[in-house]
Short mmCIF file of C-alpha atoms in Angstrom, two decimals:
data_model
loop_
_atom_site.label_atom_id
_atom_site.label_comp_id
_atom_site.label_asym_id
_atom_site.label_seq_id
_atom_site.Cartn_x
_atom_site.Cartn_y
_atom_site.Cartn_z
CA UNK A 5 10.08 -22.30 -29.35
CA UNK A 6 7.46 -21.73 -26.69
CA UNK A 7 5.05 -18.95 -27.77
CA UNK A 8 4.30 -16.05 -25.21
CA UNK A 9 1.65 -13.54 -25.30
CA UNK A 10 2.65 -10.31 -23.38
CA UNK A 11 -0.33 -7.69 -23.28
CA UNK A 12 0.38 -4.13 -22.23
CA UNK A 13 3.69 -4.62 -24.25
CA UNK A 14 4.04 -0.79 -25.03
CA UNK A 15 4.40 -0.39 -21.13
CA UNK A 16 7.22 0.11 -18.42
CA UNK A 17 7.52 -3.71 -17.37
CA UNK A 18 6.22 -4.94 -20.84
CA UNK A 19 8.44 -3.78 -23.21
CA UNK A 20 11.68 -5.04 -20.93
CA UNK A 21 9.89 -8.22 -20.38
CA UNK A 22 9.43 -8.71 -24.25
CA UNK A 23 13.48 -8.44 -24.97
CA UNK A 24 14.17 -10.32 -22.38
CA UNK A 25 12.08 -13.36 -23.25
CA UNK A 26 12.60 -13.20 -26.79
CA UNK A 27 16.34 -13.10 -26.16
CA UNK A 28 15.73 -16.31 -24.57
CA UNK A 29 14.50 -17.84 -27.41
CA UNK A 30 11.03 -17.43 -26.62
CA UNK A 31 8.21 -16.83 -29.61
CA UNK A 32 7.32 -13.08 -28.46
CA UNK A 33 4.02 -11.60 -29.78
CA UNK A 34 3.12 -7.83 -27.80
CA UNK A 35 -0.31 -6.66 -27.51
CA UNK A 36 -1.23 -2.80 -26.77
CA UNK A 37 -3.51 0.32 -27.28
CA UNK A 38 -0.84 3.00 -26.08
CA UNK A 39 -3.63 3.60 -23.13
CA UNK A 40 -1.32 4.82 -21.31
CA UNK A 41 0.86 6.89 -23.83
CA UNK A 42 -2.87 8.65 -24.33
CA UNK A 43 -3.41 9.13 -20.61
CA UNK A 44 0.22 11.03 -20.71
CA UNK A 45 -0.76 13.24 -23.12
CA UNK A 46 -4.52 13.98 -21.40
CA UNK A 47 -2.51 14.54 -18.37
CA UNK A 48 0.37 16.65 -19.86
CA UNK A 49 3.11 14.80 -18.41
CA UNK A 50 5.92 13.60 -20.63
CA UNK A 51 8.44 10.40 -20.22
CA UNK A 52 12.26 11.33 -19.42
CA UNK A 53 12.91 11.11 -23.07
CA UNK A 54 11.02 10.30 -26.54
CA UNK A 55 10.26 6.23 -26.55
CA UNK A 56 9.70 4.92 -30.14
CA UNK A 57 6.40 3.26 -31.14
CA UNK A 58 5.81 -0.62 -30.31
CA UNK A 59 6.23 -1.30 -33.98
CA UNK A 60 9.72 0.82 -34.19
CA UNK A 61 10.88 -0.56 -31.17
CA UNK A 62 10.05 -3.97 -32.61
CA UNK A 63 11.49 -3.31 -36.25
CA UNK A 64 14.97 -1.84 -34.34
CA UNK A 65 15.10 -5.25 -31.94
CA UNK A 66 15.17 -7.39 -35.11
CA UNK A 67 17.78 -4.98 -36.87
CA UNK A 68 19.95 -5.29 -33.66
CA UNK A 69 18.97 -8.87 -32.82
CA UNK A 70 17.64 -10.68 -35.82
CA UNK A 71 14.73 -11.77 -33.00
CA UNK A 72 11.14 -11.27 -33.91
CA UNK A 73 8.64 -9.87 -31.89
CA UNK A 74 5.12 -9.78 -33.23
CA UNK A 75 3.51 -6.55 -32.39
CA UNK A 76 -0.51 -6.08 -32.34
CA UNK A 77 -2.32 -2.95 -32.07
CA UNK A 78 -5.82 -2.91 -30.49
CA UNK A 79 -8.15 -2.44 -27.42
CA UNK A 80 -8.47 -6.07 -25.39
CA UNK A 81 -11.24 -4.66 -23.91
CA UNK A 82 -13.01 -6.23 -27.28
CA UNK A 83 -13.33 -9.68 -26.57
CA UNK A 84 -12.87 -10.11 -30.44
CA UNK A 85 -9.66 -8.84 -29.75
CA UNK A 86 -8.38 -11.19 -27.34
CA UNK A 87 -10.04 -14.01 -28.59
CA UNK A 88 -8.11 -13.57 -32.06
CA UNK A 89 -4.47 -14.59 -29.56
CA UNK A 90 -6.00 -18.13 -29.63
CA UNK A 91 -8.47 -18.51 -32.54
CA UNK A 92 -5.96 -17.38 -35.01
CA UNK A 93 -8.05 -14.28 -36.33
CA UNK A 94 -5.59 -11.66 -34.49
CA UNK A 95 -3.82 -9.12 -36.82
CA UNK A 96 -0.47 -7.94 -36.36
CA UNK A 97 0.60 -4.09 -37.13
CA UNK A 98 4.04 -5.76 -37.46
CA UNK A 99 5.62 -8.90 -38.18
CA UNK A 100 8.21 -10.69 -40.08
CA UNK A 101 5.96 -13.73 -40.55
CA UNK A 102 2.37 -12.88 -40.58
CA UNK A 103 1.21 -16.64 -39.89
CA UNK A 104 -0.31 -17.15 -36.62
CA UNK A 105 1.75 -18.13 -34.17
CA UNK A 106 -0.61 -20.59 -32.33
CA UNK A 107 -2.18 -20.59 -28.86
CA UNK A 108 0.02 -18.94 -26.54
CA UNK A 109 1.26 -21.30 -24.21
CA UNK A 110 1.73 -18.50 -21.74
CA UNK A 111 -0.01 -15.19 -21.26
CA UNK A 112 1.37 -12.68 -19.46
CA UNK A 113 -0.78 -9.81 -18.37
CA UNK A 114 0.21 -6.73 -17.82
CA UNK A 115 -2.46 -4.22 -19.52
CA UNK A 116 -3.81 -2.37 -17.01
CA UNK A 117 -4.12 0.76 -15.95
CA UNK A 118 -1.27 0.90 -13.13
CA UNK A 119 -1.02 3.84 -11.46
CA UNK A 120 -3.22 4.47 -8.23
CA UNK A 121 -3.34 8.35 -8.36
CA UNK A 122 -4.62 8.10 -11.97
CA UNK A 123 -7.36 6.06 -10.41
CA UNK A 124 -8.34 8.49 -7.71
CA UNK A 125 -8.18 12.15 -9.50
CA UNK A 126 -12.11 11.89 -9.87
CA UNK A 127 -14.76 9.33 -11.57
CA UNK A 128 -14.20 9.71 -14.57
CA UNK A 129 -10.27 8.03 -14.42
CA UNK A 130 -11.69 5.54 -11.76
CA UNK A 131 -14.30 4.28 -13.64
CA UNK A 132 -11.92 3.46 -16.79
CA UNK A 133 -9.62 2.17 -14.40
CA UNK A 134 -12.41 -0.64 -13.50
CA UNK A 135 -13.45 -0.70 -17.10
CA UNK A 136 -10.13 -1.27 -18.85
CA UNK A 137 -8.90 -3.75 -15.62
CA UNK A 138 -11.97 -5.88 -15.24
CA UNK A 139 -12.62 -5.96 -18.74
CA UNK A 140 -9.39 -7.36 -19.63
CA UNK A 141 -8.83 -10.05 -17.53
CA UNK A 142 -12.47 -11.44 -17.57
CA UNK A 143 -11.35 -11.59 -21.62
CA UNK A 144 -8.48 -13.11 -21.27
CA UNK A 145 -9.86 -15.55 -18.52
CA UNK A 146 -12.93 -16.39 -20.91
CA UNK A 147 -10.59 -16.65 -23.78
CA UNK A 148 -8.06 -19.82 -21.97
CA UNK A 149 -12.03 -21.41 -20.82
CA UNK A 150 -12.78 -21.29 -24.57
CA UNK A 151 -9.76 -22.16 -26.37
CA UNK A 152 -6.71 -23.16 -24.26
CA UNK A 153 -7.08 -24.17 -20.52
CA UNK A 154 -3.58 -25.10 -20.49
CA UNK A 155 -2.51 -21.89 -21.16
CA UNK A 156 -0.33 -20.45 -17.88
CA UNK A 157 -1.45 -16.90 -16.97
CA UNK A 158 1.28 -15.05 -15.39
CA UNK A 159 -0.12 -11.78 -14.00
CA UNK A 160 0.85 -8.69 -12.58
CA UNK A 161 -0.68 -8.18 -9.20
CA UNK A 162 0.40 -5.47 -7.02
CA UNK A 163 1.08 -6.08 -2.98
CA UNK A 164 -0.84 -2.74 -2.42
CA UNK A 165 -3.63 -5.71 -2.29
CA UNK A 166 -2.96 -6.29 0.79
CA UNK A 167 -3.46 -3.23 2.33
CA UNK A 168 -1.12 -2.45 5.92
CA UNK A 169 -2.83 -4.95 7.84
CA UNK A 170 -1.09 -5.66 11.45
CA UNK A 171 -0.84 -8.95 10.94
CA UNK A 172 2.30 -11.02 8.75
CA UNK A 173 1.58 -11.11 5.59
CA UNK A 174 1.54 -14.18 3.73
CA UNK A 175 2.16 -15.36 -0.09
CA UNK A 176 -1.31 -14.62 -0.98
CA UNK A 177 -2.86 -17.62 0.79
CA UNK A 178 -3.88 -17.73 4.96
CA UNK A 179 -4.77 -20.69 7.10
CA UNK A 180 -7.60 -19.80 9.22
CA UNK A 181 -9.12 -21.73 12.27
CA UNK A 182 -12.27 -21.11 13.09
CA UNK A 183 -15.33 -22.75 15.75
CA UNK A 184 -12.52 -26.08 15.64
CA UNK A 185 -12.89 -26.00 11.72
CA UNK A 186 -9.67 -25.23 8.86
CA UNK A 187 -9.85 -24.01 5.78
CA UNK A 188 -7.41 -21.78 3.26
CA UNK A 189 -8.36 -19.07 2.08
CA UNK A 190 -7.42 -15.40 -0.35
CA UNK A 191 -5.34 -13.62 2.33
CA UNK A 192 -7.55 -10.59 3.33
CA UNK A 193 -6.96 -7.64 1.37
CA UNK A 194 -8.05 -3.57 1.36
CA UNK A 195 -6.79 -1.88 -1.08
CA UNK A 196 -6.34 1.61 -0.67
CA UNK A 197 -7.44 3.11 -4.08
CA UNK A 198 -9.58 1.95 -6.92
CA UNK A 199 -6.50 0.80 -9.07
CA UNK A 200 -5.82 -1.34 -6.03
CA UNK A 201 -9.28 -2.65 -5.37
CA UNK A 202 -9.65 -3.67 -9.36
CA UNK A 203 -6.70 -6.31 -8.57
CA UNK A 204 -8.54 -7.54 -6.01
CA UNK A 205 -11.21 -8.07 -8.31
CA UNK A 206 -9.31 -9.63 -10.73
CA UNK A 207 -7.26 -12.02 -8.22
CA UNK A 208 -10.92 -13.10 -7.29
CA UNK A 209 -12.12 -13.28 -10.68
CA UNK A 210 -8.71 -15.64 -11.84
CA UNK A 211 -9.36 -17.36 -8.59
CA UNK A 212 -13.20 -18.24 -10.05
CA UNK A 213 -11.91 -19.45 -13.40
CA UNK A 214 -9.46 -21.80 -11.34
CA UNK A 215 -12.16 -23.33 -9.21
CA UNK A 216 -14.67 -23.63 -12.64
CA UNK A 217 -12.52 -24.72 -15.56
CA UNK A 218 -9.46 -25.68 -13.78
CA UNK A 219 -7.24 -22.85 -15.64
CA UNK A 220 -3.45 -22.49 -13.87
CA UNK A 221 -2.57 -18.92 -13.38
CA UNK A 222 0.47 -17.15 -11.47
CA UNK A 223 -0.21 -14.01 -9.82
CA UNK A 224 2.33 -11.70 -8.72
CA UNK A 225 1.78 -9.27 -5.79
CA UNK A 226 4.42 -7.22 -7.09
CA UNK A 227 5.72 -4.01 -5.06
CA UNK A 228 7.59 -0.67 -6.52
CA UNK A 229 9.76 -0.91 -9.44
CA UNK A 230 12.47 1.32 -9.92
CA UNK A 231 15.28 1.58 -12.58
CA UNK A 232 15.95 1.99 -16.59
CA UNK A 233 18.41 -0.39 -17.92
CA UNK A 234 18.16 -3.99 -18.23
CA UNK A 235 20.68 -5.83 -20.27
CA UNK A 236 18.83 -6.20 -23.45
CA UNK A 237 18.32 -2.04 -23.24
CA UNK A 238 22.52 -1.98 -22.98
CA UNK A 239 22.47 -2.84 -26.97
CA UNK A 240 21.08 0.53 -27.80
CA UNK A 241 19.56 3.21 -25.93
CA UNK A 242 16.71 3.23 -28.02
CA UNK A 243 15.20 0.33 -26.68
CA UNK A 244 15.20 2.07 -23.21
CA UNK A 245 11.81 1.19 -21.41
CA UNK A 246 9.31 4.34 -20.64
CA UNK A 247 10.05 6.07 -17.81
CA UNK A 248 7.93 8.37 -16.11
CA UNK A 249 8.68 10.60 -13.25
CA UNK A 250 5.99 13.07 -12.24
CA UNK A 251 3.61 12.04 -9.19
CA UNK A 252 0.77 10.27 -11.22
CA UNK A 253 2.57 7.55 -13.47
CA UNK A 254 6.04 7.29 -11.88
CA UNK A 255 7.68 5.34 -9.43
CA UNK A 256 8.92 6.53 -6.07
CA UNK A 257 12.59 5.86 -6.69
CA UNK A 258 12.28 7.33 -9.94
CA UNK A 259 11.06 10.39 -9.05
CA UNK A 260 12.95 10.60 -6.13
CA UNK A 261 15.83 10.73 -8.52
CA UNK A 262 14.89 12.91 -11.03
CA UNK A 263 13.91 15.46 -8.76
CA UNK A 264 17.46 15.59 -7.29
CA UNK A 265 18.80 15.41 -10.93
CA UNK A 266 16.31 18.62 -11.22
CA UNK A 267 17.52 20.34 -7.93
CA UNK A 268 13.57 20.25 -7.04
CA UNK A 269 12.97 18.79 -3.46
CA UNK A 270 12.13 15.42 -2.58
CA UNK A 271 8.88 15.35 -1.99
CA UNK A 272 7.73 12.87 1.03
CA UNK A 273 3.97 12.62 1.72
CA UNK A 274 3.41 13.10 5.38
CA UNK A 275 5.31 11.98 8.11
CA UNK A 276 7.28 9.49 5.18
CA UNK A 277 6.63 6.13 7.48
CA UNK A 278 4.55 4.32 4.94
CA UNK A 279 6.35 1.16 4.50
CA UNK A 280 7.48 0.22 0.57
CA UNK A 281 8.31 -3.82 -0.69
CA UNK A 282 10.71 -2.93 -3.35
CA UNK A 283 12.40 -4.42 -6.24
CA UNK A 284 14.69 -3.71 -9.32
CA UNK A 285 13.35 -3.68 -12.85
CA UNK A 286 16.01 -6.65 -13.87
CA UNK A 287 14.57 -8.12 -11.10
CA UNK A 288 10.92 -8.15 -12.30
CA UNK A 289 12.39 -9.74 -15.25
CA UNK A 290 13.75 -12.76 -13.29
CA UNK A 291 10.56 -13.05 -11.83
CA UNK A 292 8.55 -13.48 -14.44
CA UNK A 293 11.23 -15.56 -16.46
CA UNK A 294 11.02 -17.95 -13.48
CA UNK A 295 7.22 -18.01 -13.35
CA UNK A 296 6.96 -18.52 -17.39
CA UNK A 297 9.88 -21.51 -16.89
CA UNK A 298 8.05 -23.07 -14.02
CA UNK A 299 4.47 -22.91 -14.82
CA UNK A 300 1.68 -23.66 -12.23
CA UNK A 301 -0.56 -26.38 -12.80
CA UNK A 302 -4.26 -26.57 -13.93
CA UNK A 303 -6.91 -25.93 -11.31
CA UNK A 304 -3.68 -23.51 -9.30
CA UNK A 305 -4.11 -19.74 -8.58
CA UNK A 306 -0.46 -19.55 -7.54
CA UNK A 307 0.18 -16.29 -5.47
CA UNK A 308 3.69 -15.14 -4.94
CA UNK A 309 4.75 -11.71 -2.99
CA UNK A 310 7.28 -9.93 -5.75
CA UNK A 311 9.90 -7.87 -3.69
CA UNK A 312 13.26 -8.14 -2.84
CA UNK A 313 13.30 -5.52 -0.04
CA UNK A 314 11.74 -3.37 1.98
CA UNK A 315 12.29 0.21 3.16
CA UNK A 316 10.19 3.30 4.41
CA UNK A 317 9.45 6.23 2.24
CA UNK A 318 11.50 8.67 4.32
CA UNK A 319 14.74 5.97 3.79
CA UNK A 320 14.46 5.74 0.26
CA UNK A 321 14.55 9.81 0.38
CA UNK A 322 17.24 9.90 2.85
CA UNK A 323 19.41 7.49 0.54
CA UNK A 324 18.52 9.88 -2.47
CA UNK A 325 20.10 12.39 -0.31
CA UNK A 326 22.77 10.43 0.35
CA UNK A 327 23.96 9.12 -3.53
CA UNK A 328 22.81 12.78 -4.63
CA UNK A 329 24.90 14.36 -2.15
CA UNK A 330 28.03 12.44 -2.99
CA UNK A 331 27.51 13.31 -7.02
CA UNK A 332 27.27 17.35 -5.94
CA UNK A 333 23.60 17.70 -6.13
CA UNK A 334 22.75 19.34 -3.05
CA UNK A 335 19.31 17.64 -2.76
CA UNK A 336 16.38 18.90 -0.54
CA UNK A 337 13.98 16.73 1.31
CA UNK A 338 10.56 18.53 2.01
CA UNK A 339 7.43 16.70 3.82
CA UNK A 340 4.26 18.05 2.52
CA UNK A 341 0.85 17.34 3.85
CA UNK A 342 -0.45 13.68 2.63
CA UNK A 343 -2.68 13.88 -0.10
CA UNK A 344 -3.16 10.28 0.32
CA UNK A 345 -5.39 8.86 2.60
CA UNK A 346 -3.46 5.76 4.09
CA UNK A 347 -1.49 5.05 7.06
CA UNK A 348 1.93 6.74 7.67
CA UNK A 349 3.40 4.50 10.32
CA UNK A 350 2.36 0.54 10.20
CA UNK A 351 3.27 -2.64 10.94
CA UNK A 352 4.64 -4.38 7.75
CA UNK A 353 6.05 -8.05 7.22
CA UNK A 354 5.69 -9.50 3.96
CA UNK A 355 6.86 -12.96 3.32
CA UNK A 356 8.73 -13.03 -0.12
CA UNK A 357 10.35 -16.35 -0.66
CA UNK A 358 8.77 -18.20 -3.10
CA UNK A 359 10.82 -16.43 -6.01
CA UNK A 360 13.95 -16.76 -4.29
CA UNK A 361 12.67 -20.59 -4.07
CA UNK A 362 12.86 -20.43 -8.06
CA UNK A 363 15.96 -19.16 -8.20
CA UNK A 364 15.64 -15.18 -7.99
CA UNK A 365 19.15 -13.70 -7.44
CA UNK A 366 17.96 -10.20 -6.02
CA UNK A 367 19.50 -7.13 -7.18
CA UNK A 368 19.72 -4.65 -4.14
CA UNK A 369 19.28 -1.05 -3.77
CA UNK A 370 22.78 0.07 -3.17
CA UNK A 371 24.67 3.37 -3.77
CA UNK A 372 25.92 1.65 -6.74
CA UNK A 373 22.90 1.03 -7.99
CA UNK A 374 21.37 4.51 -7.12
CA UNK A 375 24.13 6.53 -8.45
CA UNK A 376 23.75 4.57 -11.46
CA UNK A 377 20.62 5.61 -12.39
CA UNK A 378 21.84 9.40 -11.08
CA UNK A 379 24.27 9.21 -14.28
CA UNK A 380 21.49 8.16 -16.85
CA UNK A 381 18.77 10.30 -15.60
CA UNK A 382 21.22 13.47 -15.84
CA UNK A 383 22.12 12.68 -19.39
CA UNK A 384 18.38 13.62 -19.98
CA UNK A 385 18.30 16.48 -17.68
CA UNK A 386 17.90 18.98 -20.71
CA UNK A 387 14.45 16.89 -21.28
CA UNK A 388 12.95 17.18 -17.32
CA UNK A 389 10.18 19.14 -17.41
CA UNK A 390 10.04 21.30 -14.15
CA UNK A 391 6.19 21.82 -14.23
CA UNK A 392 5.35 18.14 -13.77
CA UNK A 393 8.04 17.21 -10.94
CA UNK A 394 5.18 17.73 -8.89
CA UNK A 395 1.62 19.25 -9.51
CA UNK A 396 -0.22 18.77 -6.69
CA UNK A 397 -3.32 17.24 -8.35
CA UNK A 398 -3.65 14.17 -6.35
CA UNK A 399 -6.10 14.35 -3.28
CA UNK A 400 -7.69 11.27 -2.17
#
């Protein structure tokens, strides 16, 4: 079996991403701190409902499964840490065979600190944001230089790289002519926050360990996630990933949602034009599968734009509306001044066909699909925690 690393396992995408791949029949080993189980509690907002441990979650996959996933526990901000995936000298809080599993033949990296409000409230949140981002790759990076150069890193970029620039944007990658001379290079980016500008950094930090040690890395400019199940959750609710829904940590489908479920109001930053590239949580999952099964080669930073769609802010909370409406929830849409700084009505035309390339089969954002997630979120309605719909603490 091929043996994948997933770091930030514990997390929204990482845990989903684990089942899925070791349901494959991939070797699974999950790395994670709970950084941002801490940065919940610090913040005093709460997941929809309890999620077990890493090591519980892993102990109940094998019960249900008979599949092992090897869980570790520790900060990859340690080097020591990191390099222990590919020396041999990691330690695992859980595992049905303790023997090292070898050098990952693919690492995927998720274990960051995600969320861009968390990285604007004031310095103190921005500056671990750098830390724990930075730190992590330029580990991991130093790590595959050291031990494994063949090792495919499949990271989790975000298109908020990009910025809202009024030009097409490309897969990553932009042609430019210049004085009768033609070269490639990074599509321009600006992101607007500090978690946004530390995956800039890192895309330029992967994209020096490509040029200097020929390492092959996949980086994913992925857009807004939304949903809960996936069909390795189906087997038992238990193994439902962590979902968030106040305005620091969750997404804007998800909170759009459990708002309505809460019979709070919608709440749409400013005039509700900013532009969203959007995709389904099964369909992260068939990105990354694809990316793992089709590695890129050494001396390749491949780039690829992760969304399947593409709607304004003010759609996705007019077809909340709509789906709530229909299930007798008499939702509210309020516009409330932007405590974002960013731009409210812009150009925006991603290109997003290199997954669909590999094979993608989107899932789109139908009523189906919304009303689905009306039904599961209301079966934890008891749990929503009214204080945290929305707070007001974010101010750019």
């Amino acid at each position: 079996m091929s043996n994948v690393l997933i770091l930030g396992g514990d997390g929204y995408l990482g845990w989903p991403t684990a089942m899925n791949l070791s349901m494959q029949g991939y070797d699974v080993t999950v790395a994670d701190n709970y950084t941002k189980r801490d940065a919940c509690v610090k913040l005093d907002v709460a997941a929809l409902y309890p999620v077990p441990t890493l090591v519980e979650r892993a102990k109940l996959w094998y019960e249900l499964t008979g599949k092992e996933i090897k869980v570790a526990i520790g900060n990859l901000q340690d080097p020591e840490m990191m390099r222990g995936f590919f020396n041999g000298r990691v330690t695992y809080a859980w595992a049905i065979n303790k023997n090292f599993s070898g050098i990952p033949e693919t690492v995927i990296h998720y274990a960051e600190q995600a969320s861009q409000p968390y990285s604007m409230l004031n310095y103190t949140y921005a500056n671990q944001t750098l830390q724990n981002n930075l730190l992590v790759t330029n580990n991991l990076m130093f790590a595959m230089r050291d031990y494994s150069r063949d090792t495919h890193m499949v990271k989790l970029g975000t298109m908020g790289e990009y910025g809202a620039p009024n030009i097409d944007i490309e897969e990553g990658w932009l042609d430019v002519e210049h004085n009768g001379r033609k070269q490639k290079f990074l599509y321009p980016r600006q992101g607007g926050s500090v978690y946004q500008v530390s995956k800039v950094m890192d895309t330029d930090l992967l994209w020096l360990g490509v040029r200097m040690w020929g390492l092959k890395v996949t980086d994913l400019m992925q857009g807004a996630v939304y949903g809960i199940e996936t069909e390795e959750s189906k087997i038992d609710s238990r193994l439902n990933t962590m979902f968030t829904y106040d305005e620091v940590f969750g997404t804007i489908i998800n909170r759009f949602i459990t708002q309505a479920v809460a019979g709070h109001p919608l709440t749409v930053y400013g005039s509700g034009g900013q532009m969203r590239g959007m995709l389904n949580i099964q369909d992260t999952l068939q990105c990354v599968s694809a990316s793992v099964n089709t590695p890129a080669k050494n001396g390749e930073l491949r780039i690829f734009n992760q969304i399947m769609e593409k709607f304004s802010i003010s759609e996705l909370a007019e077809m909340t509306k709509k789906v709530g409406d229909s299930l007798g929830y008499n939702v509210e849409i309020t516009k409330i001044p932007n405590p974002r700084k960013e731009a409210e009505n812009h150009y925006f035309n991603p290109k997003y066909q290199k997954l669909l390339d590999l094979g993608v089969k989107p899932h789109y954002l139908t009523d189906e699909v919304m009303s689905r997630m009306f039904k599961i979120v209301n079966q934890y309605k008891n749990n929503i925690r009214d204080d945290i719909l929305f707070k007001g603490i974010i101010k750019w």
